[in-house]
CSV table of C-alpha atoms and ligand atoms in Angstrom, one decimal:
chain,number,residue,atom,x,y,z
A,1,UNK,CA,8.6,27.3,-11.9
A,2,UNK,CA,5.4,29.1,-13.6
A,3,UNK,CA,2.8,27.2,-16.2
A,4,UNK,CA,4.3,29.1,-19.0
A,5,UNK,CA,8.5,27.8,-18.9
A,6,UNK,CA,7.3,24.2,-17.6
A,7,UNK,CA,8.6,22.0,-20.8
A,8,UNK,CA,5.2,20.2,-22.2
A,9,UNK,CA,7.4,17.2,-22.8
A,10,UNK,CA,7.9,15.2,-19.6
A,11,UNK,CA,11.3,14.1,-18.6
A,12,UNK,CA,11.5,10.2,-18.6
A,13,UNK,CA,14.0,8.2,-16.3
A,14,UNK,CA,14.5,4.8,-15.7
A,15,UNK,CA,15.2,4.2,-12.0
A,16,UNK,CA,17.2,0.5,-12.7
A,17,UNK,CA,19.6,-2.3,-11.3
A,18,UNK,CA,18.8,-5.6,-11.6
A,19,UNK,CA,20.0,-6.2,-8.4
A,20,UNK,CA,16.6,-6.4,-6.0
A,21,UNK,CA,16.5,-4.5,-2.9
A,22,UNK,CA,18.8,-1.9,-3.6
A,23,UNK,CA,16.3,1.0,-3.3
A,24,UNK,CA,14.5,1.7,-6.9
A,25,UNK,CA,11.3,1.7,-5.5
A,26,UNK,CA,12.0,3.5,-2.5
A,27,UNK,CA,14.1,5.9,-4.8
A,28,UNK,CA,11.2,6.1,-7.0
A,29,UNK,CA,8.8,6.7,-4.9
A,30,UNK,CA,10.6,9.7,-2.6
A,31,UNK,CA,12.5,11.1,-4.8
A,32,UNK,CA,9.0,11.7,-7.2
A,33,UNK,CA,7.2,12.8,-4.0
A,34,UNK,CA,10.1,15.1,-3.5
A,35,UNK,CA,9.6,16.6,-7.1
A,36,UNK,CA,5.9,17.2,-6.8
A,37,UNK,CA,7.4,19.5,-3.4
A,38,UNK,CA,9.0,21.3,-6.1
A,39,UNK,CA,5.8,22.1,-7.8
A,40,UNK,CA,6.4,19.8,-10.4
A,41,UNK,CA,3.7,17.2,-11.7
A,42,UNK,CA,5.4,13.5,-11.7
A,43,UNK,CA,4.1,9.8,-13.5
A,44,UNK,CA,5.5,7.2,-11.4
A,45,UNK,CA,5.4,3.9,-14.1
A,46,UNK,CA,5.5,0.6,-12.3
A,47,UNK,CA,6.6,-1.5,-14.7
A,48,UNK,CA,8.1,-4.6,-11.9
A,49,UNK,CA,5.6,-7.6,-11.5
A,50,UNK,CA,5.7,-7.1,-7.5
A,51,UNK,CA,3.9,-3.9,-7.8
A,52,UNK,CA,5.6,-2.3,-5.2
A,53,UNK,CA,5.8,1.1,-6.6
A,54,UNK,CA,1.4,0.9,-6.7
A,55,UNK,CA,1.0,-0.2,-3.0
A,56,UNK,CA,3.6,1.8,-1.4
A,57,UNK,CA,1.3,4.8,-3.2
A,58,UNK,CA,-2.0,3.2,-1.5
A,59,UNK,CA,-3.7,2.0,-4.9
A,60,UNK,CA,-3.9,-2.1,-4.0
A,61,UNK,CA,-4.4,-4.7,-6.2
A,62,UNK,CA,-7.9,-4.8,-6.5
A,63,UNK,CA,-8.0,-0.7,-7.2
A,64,UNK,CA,-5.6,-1.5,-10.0
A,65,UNK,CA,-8.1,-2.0,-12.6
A,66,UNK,CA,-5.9,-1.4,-16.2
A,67,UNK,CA,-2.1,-1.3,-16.0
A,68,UNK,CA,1.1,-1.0,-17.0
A,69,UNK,CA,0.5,-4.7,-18.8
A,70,UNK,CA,-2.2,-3.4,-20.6
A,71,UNK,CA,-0.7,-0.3,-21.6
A,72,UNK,CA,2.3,-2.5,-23.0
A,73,UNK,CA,0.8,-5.4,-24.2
A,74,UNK,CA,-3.2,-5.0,-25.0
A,75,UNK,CA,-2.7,-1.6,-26.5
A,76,UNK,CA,-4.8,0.1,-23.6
A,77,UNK,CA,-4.7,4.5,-23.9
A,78,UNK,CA,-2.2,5.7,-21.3
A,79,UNK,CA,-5.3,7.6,-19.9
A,80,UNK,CA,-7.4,4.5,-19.2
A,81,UNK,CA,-4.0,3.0,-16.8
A,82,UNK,CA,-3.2,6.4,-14.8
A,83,UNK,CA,-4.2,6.8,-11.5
A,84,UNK,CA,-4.4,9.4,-9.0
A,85,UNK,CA,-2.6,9.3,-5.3
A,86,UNK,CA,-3.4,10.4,-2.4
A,87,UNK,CA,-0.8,13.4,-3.5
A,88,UNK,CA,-2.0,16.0,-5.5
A,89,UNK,CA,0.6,16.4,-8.6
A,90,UNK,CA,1.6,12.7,-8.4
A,91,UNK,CA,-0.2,10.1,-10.4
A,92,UNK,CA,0.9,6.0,-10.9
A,93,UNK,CA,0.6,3.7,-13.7
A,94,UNK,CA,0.1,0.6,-11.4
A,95,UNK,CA,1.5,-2.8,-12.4
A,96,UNK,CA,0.3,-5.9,-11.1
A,97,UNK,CA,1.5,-10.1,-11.2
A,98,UNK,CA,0.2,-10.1,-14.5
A,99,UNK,CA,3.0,-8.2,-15.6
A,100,UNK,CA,5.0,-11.5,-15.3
A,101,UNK,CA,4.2,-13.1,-18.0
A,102,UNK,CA,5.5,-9.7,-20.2
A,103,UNK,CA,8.5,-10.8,-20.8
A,104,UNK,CA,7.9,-14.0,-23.1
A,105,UNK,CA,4.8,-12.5,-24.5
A,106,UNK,CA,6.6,-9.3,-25.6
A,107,UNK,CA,9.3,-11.6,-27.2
A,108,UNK,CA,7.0,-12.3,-30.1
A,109,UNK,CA,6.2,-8.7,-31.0
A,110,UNK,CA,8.9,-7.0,-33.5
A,111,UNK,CA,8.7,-3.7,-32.0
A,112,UNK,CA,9.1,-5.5,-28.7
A,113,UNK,CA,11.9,-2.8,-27.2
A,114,UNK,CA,9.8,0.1,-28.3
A,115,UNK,CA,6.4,-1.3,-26.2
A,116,UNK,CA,6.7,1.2,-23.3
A,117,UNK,CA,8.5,4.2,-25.6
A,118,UNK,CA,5.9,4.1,-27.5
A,119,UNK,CA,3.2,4.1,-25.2
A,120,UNK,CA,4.4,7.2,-23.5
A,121,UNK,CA,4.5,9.1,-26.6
A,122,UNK,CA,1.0,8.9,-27.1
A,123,UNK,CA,-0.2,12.3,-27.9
A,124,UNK,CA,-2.5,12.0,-25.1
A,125,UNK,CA,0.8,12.5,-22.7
A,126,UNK,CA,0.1,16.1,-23.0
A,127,UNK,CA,-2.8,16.2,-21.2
A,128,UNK,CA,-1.6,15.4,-18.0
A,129,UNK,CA,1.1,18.4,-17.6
A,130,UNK,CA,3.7,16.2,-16.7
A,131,UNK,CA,7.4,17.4,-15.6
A,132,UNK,CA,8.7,14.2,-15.1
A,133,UNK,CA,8.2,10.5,-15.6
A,134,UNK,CA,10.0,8.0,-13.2
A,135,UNK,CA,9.6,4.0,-14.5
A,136,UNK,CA,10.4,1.8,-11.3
A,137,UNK,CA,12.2,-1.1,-13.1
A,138,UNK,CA,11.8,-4.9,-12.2
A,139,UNK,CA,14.9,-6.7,-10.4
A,140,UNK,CA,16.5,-8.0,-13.9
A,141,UNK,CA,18.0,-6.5,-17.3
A,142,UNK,CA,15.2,-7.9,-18.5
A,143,UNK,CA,13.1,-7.0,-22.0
A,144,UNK,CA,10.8,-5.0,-19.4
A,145,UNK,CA,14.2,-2.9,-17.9
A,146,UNK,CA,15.2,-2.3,-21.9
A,147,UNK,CA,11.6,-0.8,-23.0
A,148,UNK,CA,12.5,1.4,-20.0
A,149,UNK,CA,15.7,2.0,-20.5
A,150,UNK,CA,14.6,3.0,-24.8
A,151,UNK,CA,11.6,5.1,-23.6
A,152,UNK,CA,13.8,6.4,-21.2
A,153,UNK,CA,15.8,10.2,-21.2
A,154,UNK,CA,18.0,8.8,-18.9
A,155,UNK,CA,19.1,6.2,-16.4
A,156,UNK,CA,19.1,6.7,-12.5
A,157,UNK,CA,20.7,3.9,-10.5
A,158,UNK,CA,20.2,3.6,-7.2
A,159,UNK,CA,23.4,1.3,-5.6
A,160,UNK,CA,23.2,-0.2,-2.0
A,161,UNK,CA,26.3,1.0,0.1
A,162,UNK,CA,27.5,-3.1,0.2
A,163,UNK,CA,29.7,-5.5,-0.6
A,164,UNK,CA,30.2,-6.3,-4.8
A,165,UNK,CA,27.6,-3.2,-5.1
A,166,UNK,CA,30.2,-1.9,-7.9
A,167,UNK,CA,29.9,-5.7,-9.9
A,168,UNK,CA,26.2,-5.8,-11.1
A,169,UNK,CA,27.0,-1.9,-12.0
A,170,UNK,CA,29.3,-2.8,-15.4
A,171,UNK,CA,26.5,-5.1,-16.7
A,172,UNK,CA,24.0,-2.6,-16.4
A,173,UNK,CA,26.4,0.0,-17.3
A,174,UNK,CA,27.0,-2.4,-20.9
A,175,UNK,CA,23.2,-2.5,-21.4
A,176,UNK,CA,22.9,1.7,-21.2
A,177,UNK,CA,26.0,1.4,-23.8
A,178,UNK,CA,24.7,-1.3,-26.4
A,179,UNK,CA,21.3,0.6,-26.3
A,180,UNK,CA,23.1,3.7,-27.0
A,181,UNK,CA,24.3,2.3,-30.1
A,182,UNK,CA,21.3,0.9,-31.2
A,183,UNK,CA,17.5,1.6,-29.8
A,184,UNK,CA,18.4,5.0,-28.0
A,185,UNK,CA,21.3,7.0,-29.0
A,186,UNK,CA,21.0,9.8,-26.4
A,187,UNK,CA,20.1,8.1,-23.3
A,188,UNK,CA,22.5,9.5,-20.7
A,189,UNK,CA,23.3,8.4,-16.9
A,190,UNK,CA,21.5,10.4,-14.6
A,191,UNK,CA,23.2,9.3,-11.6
A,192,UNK,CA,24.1,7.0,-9.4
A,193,UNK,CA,22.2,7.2,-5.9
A,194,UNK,CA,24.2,5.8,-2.9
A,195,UNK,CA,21.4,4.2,-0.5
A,196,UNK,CA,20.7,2.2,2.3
A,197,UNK,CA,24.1,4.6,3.9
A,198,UNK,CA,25.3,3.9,7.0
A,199,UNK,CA,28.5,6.5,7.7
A,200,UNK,CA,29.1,4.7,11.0
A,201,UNK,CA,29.8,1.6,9.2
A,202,UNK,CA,33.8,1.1,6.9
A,203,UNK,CA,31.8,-0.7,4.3
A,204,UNK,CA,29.5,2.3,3.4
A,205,UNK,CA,32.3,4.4,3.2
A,206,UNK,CA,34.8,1.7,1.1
A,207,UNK,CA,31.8,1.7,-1.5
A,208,UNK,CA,31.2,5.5,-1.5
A,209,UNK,CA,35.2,5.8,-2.0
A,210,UNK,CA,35.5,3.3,-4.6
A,211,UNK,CA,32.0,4.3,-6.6
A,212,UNK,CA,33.4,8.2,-6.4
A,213,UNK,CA,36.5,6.8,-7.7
A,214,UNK,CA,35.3,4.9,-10.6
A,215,UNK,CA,32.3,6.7,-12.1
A,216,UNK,CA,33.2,10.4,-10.3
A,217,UNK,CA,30.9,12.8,-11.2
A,218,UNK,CA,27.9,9.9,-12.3
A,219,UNK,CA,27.9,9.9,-8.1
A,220,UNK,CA,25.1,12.1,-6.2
A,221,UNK,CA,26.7,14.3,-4.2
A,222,UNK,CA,23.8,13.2,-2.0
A,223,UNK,CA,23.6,10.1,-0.2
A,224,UNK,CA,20.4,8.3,0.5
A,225,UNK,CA,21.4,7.2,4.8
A,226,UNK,CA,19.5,4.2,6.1
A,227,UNK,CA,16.5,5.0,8.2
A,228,UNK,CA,13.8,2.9,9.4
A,229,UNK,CA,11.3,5.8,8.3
A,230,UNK,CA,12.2,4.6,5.2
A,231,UNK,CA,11.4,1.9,5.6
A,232,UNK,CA,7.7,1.8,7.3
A,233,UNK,CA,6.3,4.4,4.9
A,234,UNK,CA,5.2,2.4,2.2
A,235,UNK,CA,3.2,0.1,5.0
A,236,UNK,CA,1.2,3.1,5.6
A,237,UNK,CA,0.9,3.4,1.9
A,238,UNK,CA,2.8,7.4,1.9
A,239,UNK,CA,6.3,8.4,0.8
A,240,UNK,CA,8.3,9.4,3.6
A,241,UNK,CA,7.9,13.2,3.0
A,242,UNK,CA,4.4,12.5,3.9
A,243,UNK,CA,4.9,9.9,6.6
A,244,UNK,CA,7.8,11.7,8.6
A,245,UNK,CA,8.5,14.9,6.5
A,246,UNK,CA,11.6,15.9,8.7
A,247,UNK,CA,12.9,12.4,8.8
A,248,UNK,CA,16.6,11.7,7.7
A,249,UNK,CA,14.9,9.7,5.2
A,250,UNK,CA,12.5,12.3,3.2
A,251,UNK,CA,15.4,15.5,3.9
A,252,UNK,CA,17.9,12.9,1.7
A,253,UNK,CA,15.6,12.6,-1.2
A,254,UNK,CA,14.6,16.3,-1.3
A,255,UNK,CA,17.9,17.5,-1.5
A,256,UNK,CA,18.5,14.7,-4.1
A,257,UNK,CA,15.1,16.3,-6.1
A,258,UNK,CA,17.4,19.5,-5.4
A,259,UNK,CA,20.6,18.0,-7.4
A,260,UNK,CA,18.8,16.6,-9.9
A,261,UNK,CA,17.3,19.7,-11.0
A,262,UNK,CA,20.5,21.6,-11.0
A,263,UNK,CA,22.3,19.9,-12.6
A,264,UNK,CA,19.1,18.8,-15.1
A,265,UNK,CA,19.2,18.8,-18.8
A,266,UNK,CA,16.4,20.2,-20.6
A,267,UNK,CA,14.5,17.5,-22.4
A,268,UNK,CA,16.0,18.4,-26.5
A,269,UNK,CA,18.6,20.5,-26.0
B,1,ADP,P1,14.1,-2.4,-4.9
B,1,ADP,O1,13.0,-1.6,-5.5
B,1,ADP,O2,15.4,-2.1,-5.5
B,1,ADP,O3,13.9,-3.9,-4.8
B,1,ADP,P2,13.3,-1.2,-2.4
B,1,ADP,O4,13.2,0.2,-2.7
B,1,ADP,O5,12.0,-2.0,-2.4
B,1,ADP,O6,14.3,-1.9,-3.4
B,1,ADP,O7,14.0,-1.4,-1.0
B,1,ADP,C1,14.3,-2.7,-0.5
B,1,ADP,C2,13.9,-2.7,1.0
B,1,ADP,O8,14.7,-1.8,1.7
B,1,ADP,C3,12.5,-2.2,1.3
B,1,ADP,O9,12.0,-2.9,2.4
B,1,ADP,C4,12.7,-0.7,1.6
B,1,ADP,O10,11.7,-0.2,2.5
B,1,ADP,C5,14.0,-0.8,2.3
B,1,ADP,N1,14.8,0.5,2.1
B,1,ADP,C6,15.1,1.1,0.9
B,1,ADP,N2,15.8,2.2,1.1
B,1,ADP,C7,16.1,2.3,2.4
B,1,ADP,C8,16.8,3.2,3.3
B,1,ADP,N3,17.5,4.2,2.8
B,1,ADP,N4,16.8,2.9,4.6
B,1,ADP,C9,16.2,1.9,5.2
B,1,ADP,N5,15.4,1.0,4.4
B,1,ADP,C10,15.4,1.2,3.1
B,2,MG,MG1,11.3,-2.4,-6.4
């Protein structure tokens, strides 16, 4: 894609479930590395306490210096938060523990839901040539998950091919809905991500059959298998397409990237 058609508006998704271990960060992680293949320029926002988004890109907690509970709390300029990675075209607002405390102290500000929306419209956005923004949600439909979800274009949800996957989907599902109605009218689904899939194994195949049945097209085409690449990546501080860039692992999320950008949207239209 040339300079010149590149939208100066970054696409923003949420990458939630409140269920933990399902694959956001993982998803989150590849699947930007996989964009910035594409020659697009990606902002991966960690906005979950645990920070795992920030080490699995190499920046550790003492590098961390401002983040995403400054941005969102203390005001700070989104410039003053983003860092570099070691991959050119991919940059992380890192979050750290402090970020735990976000919650109850956001309760007490009125625009409370509008913290993180309002933080990426900051005119300064423009600057950094972005394509797309991915926000790496905490484990809970929390007040931190909703400022993603109202800053966000859209909602990608990653679901681990297991047992009652499809149950914590309707009460997310609900959220996207109310929020509709209220904070952000047009934020659409983006998809739903099968992970962690083993096609060797019924379950992984009951889920895919059922979530295929249920939400039909919502469901990626692509499915994210289990592999141990995965896995050991972010201990080496990389996304997989840099750790093992023909594993089973990083070929799923580029031809997720792949998907998503057929089937994209263009931000306004
Ligand atoms: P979440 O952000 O939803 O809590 P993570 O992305 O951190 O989930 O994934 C949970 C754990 O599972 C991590 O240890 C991660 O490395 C591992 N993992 C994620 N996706 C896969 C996969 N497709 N295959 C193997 N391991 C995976
Ligand atoms: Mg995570």
């Amino acid at each position: 894609m040339s300079d010149s058609t590149r939208s100066k508006t970054p696409k923003i998704i949420a990458v939630a479930n409140q269920k933990g271990g399902v694959g956001k960060t993982t998803t989150a992680i590849n699947l930007g590395a996989a964009l910035v293949e594409e020659g697009l320029s990606v902002l991966i926002v960690d906005i979950d306490p645990q920070g795992n988004a920030s080490t699995g890109l190499g920046i550790e907690a003492e590098q961390r210096g401002l983040t995403t509970y400054d941005l969102l709390l203390e005001g700070a300029p989104l410039a003053d938060v983003v860092q570099p990675t070691a991959i050119d075209g991919l940059l992380i607002a890192p979050a750290t523990t402090d970020l735990s405390s976000a919650d109850i102290e956001m309760v007490r500000n009125d625009r409370r839901s509008h913290l993180l929306h309002n933080a990426l419209r900051q005119p300064a956005i423009g600057s950094f040539g972005l394509d797309y923004i991915l926000i790496d949600c905490p484990p809970a439909l929390s007040l931190l998950t909703v400022n993603a979800m109202v800053a966000a274009d859209s909602v990608l949800v990653p679901l681990q091919s297991e047992f009652f996957a499809l149950e914590g989907l309707s009460q997310l599902m609900l959220t996207v809905r109310e929020l509709r109605q209220t904070a952000n009218p047009n934020l659409r689904i983006e998809g739903v991500v099968l992970t962690m899939f083993d096609g060797r194994n019924n379950l992984s195949q009951h889920v895919e059959k059922d979530a295929r049945a249920y939400l039909g097209e919502l469901v990626f085409e692509t499915v994210i298998p289990r592999n141990v690449r995965l896995s050991e990546a972010p201990s080496f501080a990389m996304p997989v397409l840099e750790y093992d860039p023909s594993s089973r692992g990083a070929q799923a999320y580029r031809a997720l990237a792949q998907e998503m950008l057929k089937q994209s949207v263009p931000v306004g239209a």
